[in-house]
Amino acid sequence: MAGQKVQIIQPSGDLRKRAVNFKTGFGVVLSAGETQKLQNVVEKSSEKFVRDIGATLRKLREDLAALPDGELLSLAMLQRVGNDAIDIKGLGGTFKFPLLTQIAKSLHDYVLQIKTPSAWNAVIVGHHIDALYVVLAQRITGFGGQIESELLAALRAASAKYK
């Protein structure tokens, strides 16, 4: 690697136009007015976010409840839970739900490390989903308080103990 030359390729004019549209879009450095417009768009989308994530969590709860007693989570179900968790994690902060993001990250990290499902996996996944549901239903924005912090720590501890 040492001694190799780096070649920088400038983007074409067409690519620059797509990245930053000066006629109808926003520039690279946002003005106060442009920032306000973006915040308004996010706020208008907030209710849709809550509804969509609520529907996702309801479906996950139903699927967990439908498992016969003692049945292990399938790898396909774990994959779906992981995908849903990463979606929630990615959007939580945008809509002022950083606690949702943290719990979703904990859930995603947990299901990602499961190689051989055990009976405890459904319990830990279920607790994460319930915590996400409560944060969303109670509209807990910000990082919450001491109780929320202790809950997150407990979820992480359970995740570490029951891999």
N, CA and C of each residue as an Amber inpcrd file, in Angstrom:
protein
   489
   0.8270000  -1.1760000   0.0000000   0.0000000   0.0000000   0.0000000
   0.8730000   1.2430000   0.0000000   1.9560000   1.2300000   0.7570000
   2.8270000   2.3950000   0.8180000   3.4420000   2.6410000  -0.5430000
   3.5190000   3.8990000  -0.9080000   4.1250000   4.2430000  -2.1860000
   3.1530000   4.2830000  -3.3480000   1.9300000   3.8060000  -3.1670000
   0.9560000   3.8470000  -4.2510000   0.3900000   5.2450000  -4.3720000
   0.1630000   5.6580000  -5.6060000  -0.4090000   6.9700000  -5.8440000
  -1.9240000   6.8850000  -5.8290000  -2.5350000   7.9230000  -5.3100000
  -3.9880000   8.0110000  -5.2550000  -4.4520000   8.8690000  -6.4140000
  -5.4600000   8.4050000  -7.1080000  -6.0210000   9.1720000  -8.2060000
  -7.3930000   9.6760000  -7.7890000  -7.5670000  10.9820000  -7.8370000
  -8.8450000  11.5830000  -7.4820000  -9.6010000  11.8650000  -8.7700000
 -10.8030000  11.3270000  -8.8460000 -11.6360000  11.5040000 -10.0340000
 -12.7250000  12.4990000  -9.6920000 -12.7680000  13.5960000 -10.3950000
 -13.7720000  14.6180000 -10.1590000 -15.1260000  14.1360000 -10.6760000
 -16.2050000  14.4030000  -9.9410000 -17.5350000  13.9970000 -10.4200000
 -17.9410000  14.8200000 -11.6390000 -18.7170000  14.1860000 -12.4750000
 -19.1900000  14.8930000 -13.6730000 -20.1630000  15.9930000 -13.2680000
 -20.3820000  16.9230000 -14.1680000 -21.3300000  18.0080000 -13.9080000
 -22.7180000  17.4760000 -13.6370000 -23.1080000  16.4070000 -14.3580000
 -24.4360000  15.8150000 -14.1600000 -24.5710000  15.2510000 -12.7490000
 -23.5320000  14.6010000 -12.2630000 -23.5590000  14.0380000 -10.9170000
 -23.6520000  15.1500000  -9.8760000 -22.9460000  16.2350000 -10.0950000
 -23.0190000  17.3720000  -9.1710000 -24.4250000  17.9520000  -9.1290000
 -25.0740000  18.0350000 -10.2810000 -26.4360000  18.5750000 -10.3310000
 -27.3950000  17.6880000  -9.5490000 -27.1980000  16.3770000  -9.6130000
 -28.0700000  15.4720000  -8.8680000 -27.8120000  15.5710000  -7.3680000
 -26.5610000  15.7500000  -6.9840000 -26.2150000  15.8100000  -5.5700000
 -26.7220000  17.0980000  -4.9210000 -26.5820000  18.2120000  -5.6150000
 -27.0190000  19.5010000  -5.0920000 -27.7620000  20.2130000  -6.2040000
 -29.0590000  20.3530000  -6.0490000 -29.8740000  21.0030000  -7.0690000
 -30.0750000  22.4630000  -6.6680000 -29.3680000  23.3540000  -7.3310000
 -29.4180000  24.7660000  -6.9610000 -30.6940000  25.4500000  -7.4300000
 -31.4040000  24.8690000  -8.3700000 -32.6120000  25.5120000  -8.8830000
 -33.8400000  25.2130000  -8.0310000 -34.0170000  23.9550000  -7.6380000
 -35.2260000  23.5930000  -6.8960000 -34.9520000  23.0010000  -5.5200000
 -33.7000000  22.6840000  -5.2300000 -33.3900000  22.0230000  -3.9650000
 -32.6270000  22.9210000  -3.0280000 -31.8340000  22.3010000  -2.1760000
 -31.0690000  23.0160000  -1.1760000 -29.6050000  23.0240000  -1.5720000
 -28.8940000  24.0550000  -1.1600000 -27.4660000  24.1300000  -1.3980000
 -26.7180000  23.2720000  -0.3990000 -25.4070000  23.3020000  -0.5120000
 -24.5820000  22.5090000   0.3930000 -24.6450000  23.0830000   1.8090000
 -24.5980000  24.3940000   1.9300000 -24.7060000  25.0570000   3.2290000
 -26.1320000  25.5770000   3.3530000 -26.8450000  25.0900000   4.3540000
 -28.2530000  25.4500000   4.5140000 -28.4150000  26.7960000   5.2000000
 -29.3180000  27.5850000   4.6800000 -29.6650000  28.8470000   5.3320000
 -30.6470000  28.5390000   6.4680000 -30.9200000  29.5320000   7.2890000
 -31.8730000  29.3460000   8.3930000 -33.2550000  28.9780000   7.8460000
 -33.6550000  29.6010000   6.7360000 -34.9540000  29.3020000   6.1260000
 -35.0280000  27.8800000   5.5970000 -33.9430000  27.4160000   4.9730000
 -33.9150000  26.0490000   4.4480000 -33.9380000  25.0330000   5.5840000
 -33.2220000  25.3440000   6.6510000 -33.2290000  24.4570000   7.8170000
 -34.6330000  24.3550000   8.3930000 -35.3350000  25.4670000   8.4810000
 -36.7100000  25.4800000   8.9950000 -37.6330000  24.6670000   8.0970000
 -37.4640000  24.7830000   6.7730000 -38.2770000  23.9950000   5.8340000
 -38.0660000  22.5020000   6.0590000 -36.8140000  22.1010000   6.2390000
 -36.5240000  20.6820000   6.4800000 -37.1270000  20.2150000   7.7980000
 -37.0420000  21.0410000   8.8350000 -37.6310000  20.6750000  10.1220000
 -39.1420000  20.5310000  10.0070000 -39.7750000  21.3900000   9.2240000
 -41.2260000  21.2940000   9.0100000 -41.5970000  19.9900000   8.3190000
 -40.7930000  19.5750000   7.3480000 -41.0520000  18.3130000   6.6440000
 -40.9540000  17.1450000   7.6210000 -39.9320000  17.1630000   8.4720000
 -39.7610000  16.0820000   9.4490000 -40.9390000  16.0560000  10.4230000
 -41.3600000  17.2290000  10.9020000 -42.4790000  17.2810000  11.8490000
 -43.7760000  16.7790000  11.2210000 -44.0010000  17.1070000   9.9600000
 -45.2070000  16.6280000   9.2790000 -45.1590000  15.1100000   9.0890000
 -43.9700000  14.5750000   8.9450000 -43.8180000  13.1320000   8.7440000
 -43.8200000  12.3570000  10.0510000 -43.7500000  13.0490000  11.1710000
 -43.6360000  12.3980000  12.4730000 -44.8050000  11.4700000  12.7810000
 -46.0220000  11.9080000  12.5090000 -47.1990000  11.0620000  12.7820000
 -47.1800000   9.7900000  11.9430000 -46.7740000   9.9140000  10.6910000
 -46.6720000   8.7380000   9.8250000 -45.6150000   7.7800000  10.3730000
 -44.4990000   8.3210000  10.8360000 -43.4510000   7.5030000  11.4400000
 -44.0020000   6.7170000  12.6240000 -44.7100000   7.3940000  13.5180000
 -45.2680000   6.7380000  14.7090000 -46.2410000   5.6350000  14.2980000
 -47.1080000   5.9150000  13.3350000 -48.0710000   4.9000000  12.8720000
 -47.3600000   3.7050000  12.2360000 -46.3910000   3.9820000  11.3710000
 -45.6960000   2.8990000  10.6720000 -44.8960000   2.0190000  11.6340000
 -44.1720000   2.6500000  12.5510000 -43.3850000   1.8710000  13.5100000
 -44.3220000   1.1220000  14.4640000 -45.4180000   1.7500000  14.8400000
 -46.4140000   1.0750000  15.6790000 -46.9490000  -0.1790000  15.0050000
 -47.2420000  -0.0840000  13.7120000 -47.7320000  -1.2510000  12.9630000
 -46.6710000  -2.3440000  12.8960000 -45.4340000  -1.9550000  12.6980000
 -44.3370000  -2.9320000  12.6580000 -44.2120000  -3.6480000  13.9970000
 -44.2620000  -2.8850000  15.0750000 -44.1370000  -3.4900000  16.4060000
 -45.3280000  -4.3830000  16.7410000 -46.5310000  -3.9730000  16.3340000
 -47.7270000  -4.8080000  16.5520000 -47.5750000  -6.1490000  15.8440000
 -47.0860000  -6.1140000  14.6120000 -46.9050000  -7.3460000  13.8310000
 -45.8550000  -8.2420000  14.4890000 -44.7750000  -7.6550000  14.9540000
 -43.7550000  -8.4560000  15.6380000 -44.3030000  -9.0880000  16.9140000
 -45.0800000  -8.3190000  17.6720000 -45.7070000  -8.8610000  18.8920000
 -46.6390000 -10.0210000  18.5580000 -47.4530000  -9.8470000  17.5160000
 -48.3870000 -10.9060000  17.1090000 -47.6370000 -12.1650000  16.6970000
 -46.5690000 -11.9950000  15.9360000 -45.7950000 -13.1520000  15.4800000
 -45.1270000 -13.8780000  16.6440000 -44.6430000 -13.1220000  17.6240000
 -44.0650000 -13.7570000  18.8160000 -45.1310000 -14.4880000  19.6220000
 -46.2960000 -13.8700000  19.7630000 -47.3850000 -14.4850000  20.5300000
 -47.9110000 -15.7410000  19.8440000 -47.7940000 -15.8050000  18.5260000
 -48.3000000 -16.9530000  17.7750000 -47.3840000 -18.1710000  17.8770000
 -46.1680000 -17.9790000  18.3870000 -45.2630000 -19.1260000  18.5310000
 -45.8080000 -20.0830000  19.5860000 -45.8790000 -21.3650000  19.2640000
 -46.2940000 -22.3360000  20.2890000 -45.3040000 -22.3370000  21.4500000
 -45.7950000 -22.6340000  22.6460000 -44.9270000 -22.6550000  23.8270000
 -43.7030000 -23.5210000  23.5770000 -42.5550000 -22.9610000  23.9010000
 -41.3130000 -23.7150000  23.7860000 -40.6980000 -23.7070000  22.4010000
 -41.4130000 -23.2010000  21.3920000 -40.8350000 -23.1910000  20.0460000
 -39.7900000 -22.0910000  19.9460000 -38.6930000 -22.4140000  19.3050000
 -37.6010000 -21.4660000  19.1560000 -37.8720000 -20.5230000  17.9890000
 -37.3190000 -19.3420000  18.0870000 -37.4140000 -18.4060000  16.9690000
 -36.6120000 -18.9570000  15.7980000 -37.1860000 -18.8750000  14.6330000
 -36.4630000 -19.3420000  13.4460000 -35.4180000 -18.3070000  13.0630000
 -34.4270000 -18.7370000  12.3060000 -33.4130000 -17.7980000  11.8320000
 -34.0380000 -16.7410000  10.9260000 -35.0760000 -17.1240000  10.1790000
 -35.7700000 -16.1590000   9.3110000 -36.4640000 -15.0910000  10.1540000
 -37.0870000 -15.5020000  11.2500000 -37.7530000 -14.5410000  12.1410000
 -36.7190000 -13.6180000  12.7870000 -35.5900000 -14.1720000  13.2090000
 -34.5320000 -13.3570000  13.7900000 -34.0100000 -12.3430000  12.7750000
 -33.9090000 -12.7770000  11.5420000 -33.4660000 -11.8650000  10.4660000
 -34.4650000 -10.7180000  10.2980000 -35.7420000 -11.0510000  10.3130000
 -36.7810000 -10.0220000  10.1660000 -36.7620000  -9.0480000  11.3370000
 -36.6230000  -9.5760000  12.5420000 -36.5420000  -8.7260000  13.7270000
 -35.3340000  -7.7970000  13.6050000 -34.2200000  -8.3390000  13.1770000
 -33.0140000  -7.5270000  13.0000000 -33.2030000  -6.4300000  11.9680000
 -33.8430000  -6.7700000  10.8570000 -34.1050000  -5.7660000   9.8100000
 -35.0450000  -4.6710000  10.3060000 -36.1080000  -5.0780000  11.0040000
 -37.0370000  -4.0800000  11.5470000 -36.3430000  -3.1960000  12.5810000
 -35.4980000  -3.8070000  13.4100000 -34.7820000  -3.0480000  14.4400000
 -33.8400000  -2.0260000  13.8210000 -33.1660000  -2.4030000  12.7480000
 -32.2270000  -1.4660000  12.1250000 -32.9870000  -0.3170000  11.4580000
 -34.1810000  -0.5960000  10.9320000 -35.0090000   0.4770000  10.3670000
 -35.4320000   1.4600000  11.4510000 -35.8620000   0.9360000  12.5830000
 -36.2890000   1.7830000  13.6950000 -35.0950000   2.5790000  14.2240000
 -33.9710000   1.9100000  14.3550000 -32.7620000   2.5680000  14.8420000
 -32.3900000   3.7400000  13.9450000 -32.4810000   3.5380000  12.6550000
 -32.0810000   4.5790000  11.7180000 -32.9780000   5.7970000  11.7230000
 -34.2350000   5.6230000  12.0670000 -35.1890000   6.7330000  11.9990000
 -35.5240000   7.3650000  13.3440000 -35.2660000   6.6720000  14.4210000
 -35.6510000   7.1720000  15.7380000 -35.1270000   8.5560000  16.0510000
 -33.8480000   8.7790000  15.8430000 -33.2510000  10.0740000  16.1410000
 -33.7900000  11.1870000  15.2640000 -34.0900000  10.8680000  14.0200000
 -34.6330000  11.8710000  13.0950000 -35.9290000  12.4440000  13.6280000
 -36.7330000  11.5870000  14.2450000 -38.0450000  12.0080000  14.7310000
 -38.0510000  12.2700000  16.2400000 -36.8740000  12.5520000  16.7880000
 -36.7000000  12.9400000  18.1980000 -37.0440000  11.8280000  19.1790000
 -36.7070000  10.5830000  18.7840000 -36.8760000   9.4210000  19.6580000
 -35.5220000   8.7190000  19.8360000 -34.5240000   9.3820000  20.4300000
 -33.2240000   8.7220000  20.5690000 -33.2620000   7.4800000  21.4650000
 -34.1860000   7.4480000  22.4210000 -34.3130000   6.2550000  23.2650000
 -34.7870000   5.0730000  22.4200000 -35.6920000   5.3320000  21.4960000
 -36.1540000   4.3060000  20.5620000 -34.9610000   3.7700000  19.7650000
 -34.1080000   4.6820000  19.3350000 -32.9110000   4.2980000  18.5920000
 -32.0090000   3.3950000  19.4310000 -31.8070000   3.7430000  20.6950000
 -30.9330000   2.9510000  21.5500000 -31.4900000   1.5510000  21.8040000
 -32.7810000   1.4660000  22.0570000 -33.3920000   0.1490000  22.3010000
 -33.3640000  -0.6860000  21.0260000 -33.6460000  -0.0570000  19.8920000
 -33.6040000  -0.7750000  18.6110000 -32.1900000  -1.2560000  18.3090000
 -31.1920000  -0.4610000  18.6460000 -29.7970000  -0.8850000  18.4500000
 -29.4910000  -2.0940000  19.3190000 -29.9420000  -2.0510000  20.5730000
 -29.7430000  -3.1810000  21.4710000 -30.3870000  -4.4460000  20.9000000
 -31.6040000  -4.3100000  20.3820000 -32.3130000  -5.4430000  19.7810000
 -31.5750000  -5.9620000  18.5530000 -31.1710000  -5.0540000  17.6840000
 -30.4490000  -5.4570000  16.4660000 -29.1560000  -6.1790000  16.8290000
 -28.3810000  -5.6080000  17.7450000 -27.1260000  -6.2420000  18.1560000
 -27.3790000  -7.6260000  18.7530000 -28.4630000  -7.7470000  19.5060000
 -28.7900000  -9.0280000  20.1320000 -29.0980000 -10.1020000  19.0950000
 -30.0010000  -9.8180000  18.1830000 -30.3820000 -10.8610000  17.2160000
 -29.2480000 -11.1540000  16.2440000 -28.3830000 -10.1890000  16.0060000
 -27.2730000 -10.3790000  15.0840000 -26.2830000 -11.4160000  15.5960000
 -26.1120000 -11.4850000  16.9120000 -25.1120000 -12.3960000  17.4740000
 -25.6630000 -13.7960000  17.7710000 -26.9600000 -14.0230000  17.5390000
 -27.5470000 -15.3420000  17.7940000 -27.2100000 -16.2740000  16.6320000
 -26.5090000 -17.3410000  16.9500000 -26.1620000 -18.3360000  15.9170000
 -27.0310000 -19.5820000  16.0450000 -27.2770000 -19.9880000  17.2850000
 -28.1250000 -21.1410000  17.5620000 -29.2380000 -20.6700000  18.4960000
 -30.4610000 -20.5570000  17.9770000 -31.5690000 -20.0460000  18.8090000
 -31.8160000 -20.9130000  20.0490000 -32.1900000 -20.2170000  21.1320000
 -32.5520000 -20.9020000  22.3700000 -33.9160000 -20.3900000  22.8190000
 -34.4550000 -21.0010000  23.8520000 -35.7710000 -20.6130000  24.3570000
 -35.7670000 -19.1840000  24.8980000 -34.6230000 -18.7120000  25.3860000
 -34.5450000 -17.3680000  25.9510000 -34.6220000 -16.2760000  24.8910000
 -34.2590000 -16.5880000  23.6710000 -34.2330000 -15.5560000  22.6230000
 -35.5790000 -14.8810000  22.4340000 -36.6500000 -15.6510000  22.4110000
 -37.9810000 -15.0680000  22.2210000 -38.3460000 -14.1670000  23.3950000
 -37.9160000 -14.5320000  24.5860000 -38.2060000 -13.7220000  25.7730000
 -37.4820000 -12.3740000  25.6780000 -36.2000000 -12.4140000  25.3580000
 -35.4010000 -11.1810000  25.2780000 -35.8920000 -10.3040000  24.1270000
 -36.1700000 -10.9020000  22.9880000 -36.7030000 -10.1500000  21.8430000
 -38.0400000  -9.5220000  22.2350000 -38.8860000 -10.2840000  22.8900000
 -40.1890000  -9.7720000  23.3200000 -40.0800000  -8.5800000  24.2560000
 -39.1320000  -8.6320000  25.1840000 -38.9350000  -7.5010000  26.1020000
 -38.4650000  -6.2530000  25.3460000 -37.5910000  -6.4440000  24.3840000
 -37.1480000  -5.3080000  23.5720000 -38.3300000  -4.6950000  22.8070000
 -39.1240000  -5.5500000  22.1960000 -40.2680000  -5.0620000  21.4150000
 -41.2580000  -4.3310000  22.3280000 -41.5090000  -4.8880000  23.4990000
 -42.4070000  -4.2210000  24.4530000 -41.8610000  -2.8460000  24.8540000
 -40.5490000  -2.7670000  25.0960000 -39.9380000  -1.4860000  25.4730000
 -40.0610000  -0.4810000  24.3300000 -39.8230000  -0.9290000  23.0990000
 -39.9830000  -0.0390000  21.9370000 -41.4250000   0.4590000  21.8420000
 -42.3480000  -0.4460000  22.0530000 -43.7690000  -0.1170000  21.9630000
 -44.1670000   0.9310000  23.0070000 -43.6720000   0.7690000  24.2310000
 -43.9990000   1.7140000  25.3010000 -43.4150000   3.0960000  24.9870000
 -42.1680000   3.1430000  24.5380000 -41.5480000   4.4300000  24.2000000
 -42.3570000   5.1300000  23.1220000 -42.7700000   4.3740000  22.1250000
 -43.5320000   4.9590000  21.0250000 -44.9310000   5.3780000  21.4830000
 -45.6180000   4.5030000  22.2160000 -46.9880000   4.7890000  22.6560000
 -47.0380000   5.9600000  23.6290000 -46.0340000   6.0680000  24.4860000
 -45.9890000   7.1560000  25.4660000 -45.3210000   8.4110000  24.8930000
 -44.8760000   8.3030000  23.6370000 -44.2010000   9.4310000  22.9590000
 -43.0600000   9.9730000  23.8140000 -42.2050000   9.0690000  24.2700000
 -41.0630000   9.4760000  25.0880000 -39.9730000   9.9710000  24.1470000
 -39.8770000  11.2850000  24.0340000 -38.8340000  11.8680000  23.2100000
 -37.6360000  12.1440000  24.1090000 -36.5120000  12.3300000  23.5180000
 -35.2920000  12.4950000  24.3010000 -34.8340000  11.1430000  24.8200000
 -33.9680000  11.1770000  25.8000000 -33.3870000   9.9380000  26.3160000
 -34.1360000   9.3800000  27.5150000 -35.2110000  10.0450000  27.9230000
 -35.9710000   9.5810000  29.0710000 -35.2480000   9.9380000  30.3510000
 -35.6580000   9.3010000  31.4290000 -35.0710000   9.5780000  32.7410000
 -34.3420000   8.3710000  33.2900000 -34.2930000   8.2940000  34.5890000
 -33.5700000   7.2220000  35.2680000 -34.2020000   5.8580000  34.9880000
 -35.5210000   5.7880000  34.9920000 -36.2060000   4.5120000  34.7530000
 -35.8690000   3.9790000  33.3660000 -35.9160000   4.8530000  32.3710000
 -35.6080000   4.4350000  31.0060000 -34.1600000   3.9840000  30.8780000
 -33.2660000   4.6910000  31.5740000 -31.8520000   4.3270000  31.5560000
 -31.6350000   2.9430000  32.1840000 -32.3260000   2.6940000  33.3020000
 -32.2230000   1.3900000  33.9600000 -32.8190000   0.2830000  33.0940000
 -33.9050000   0.5950000  32.3920000 -34.5160000  -0.3910000  31.4990000
 -33.5550000  -0.7720000  30.3830000 -32.9330000   0.2270000  29.7820000
 -31.9810000  -0.0380000  28.7030000 -30.8110000  -0.8720000  29.2120000
 -30.3110000  -0.5500000  30.3940000 -29.2170000  -1.3270000  30.9840000
 -29.6520000  -2.7700000  31.2460000 -30.8850000  -2.9540000  31.7100000
 -31.3970000  -4.3050000  31.9730000 -31.5430000  -5.1000000  30.6790000
 -32.0220000  -4.4500000  29.6300000 -32.1350000  -5.1330000  28.3360000
 -30.7660000  -5.5680000  27.8170000 -29.8060000  -4.6900000  27.9600000
 -28.4450000  -5.0270000  27.5100000 -27.8350000  -6.1530000  28.3470000
 -28.0840000  -6.1240000  29.6580000 -27.5650000  -7.1820000  30.5300000
 -28.2050000  -8.5220000  30.1870000 -29.5130000  -8.5230000  29.9700000
 -30.2070000  -9.7670000  29.6020000 -29.7110000 -10.2750000  28.2520000
 -29.4760000  -9.3550000  27.3410000 -28.9730000  -9.7340000  26.0120000
 -27.6040000 -10.3780000  26.1090000 -26.7610000  -9.8470000  26.9900000
 -25.4220000 -10.4020000  27.1590000 -25.4830000 -11.7740000  27.8430000
 -26.4080000 -11.9280000  28.7810000 -26.4950000 -13.1870000  29.5450000
 -27.1120000 -14.3170000  28.7190000 -28.1120000 -13.9940000  27.9120000
 -28.8480000 -15.0550000  27.1800000 -28.6260000 -14.9450000  25.6850000
 -27.3920000 -15.1540000  25.2780000 -27.0330000 -15.0850000  23.8510000
 -27.5830000 -16.2520000  23.0890000
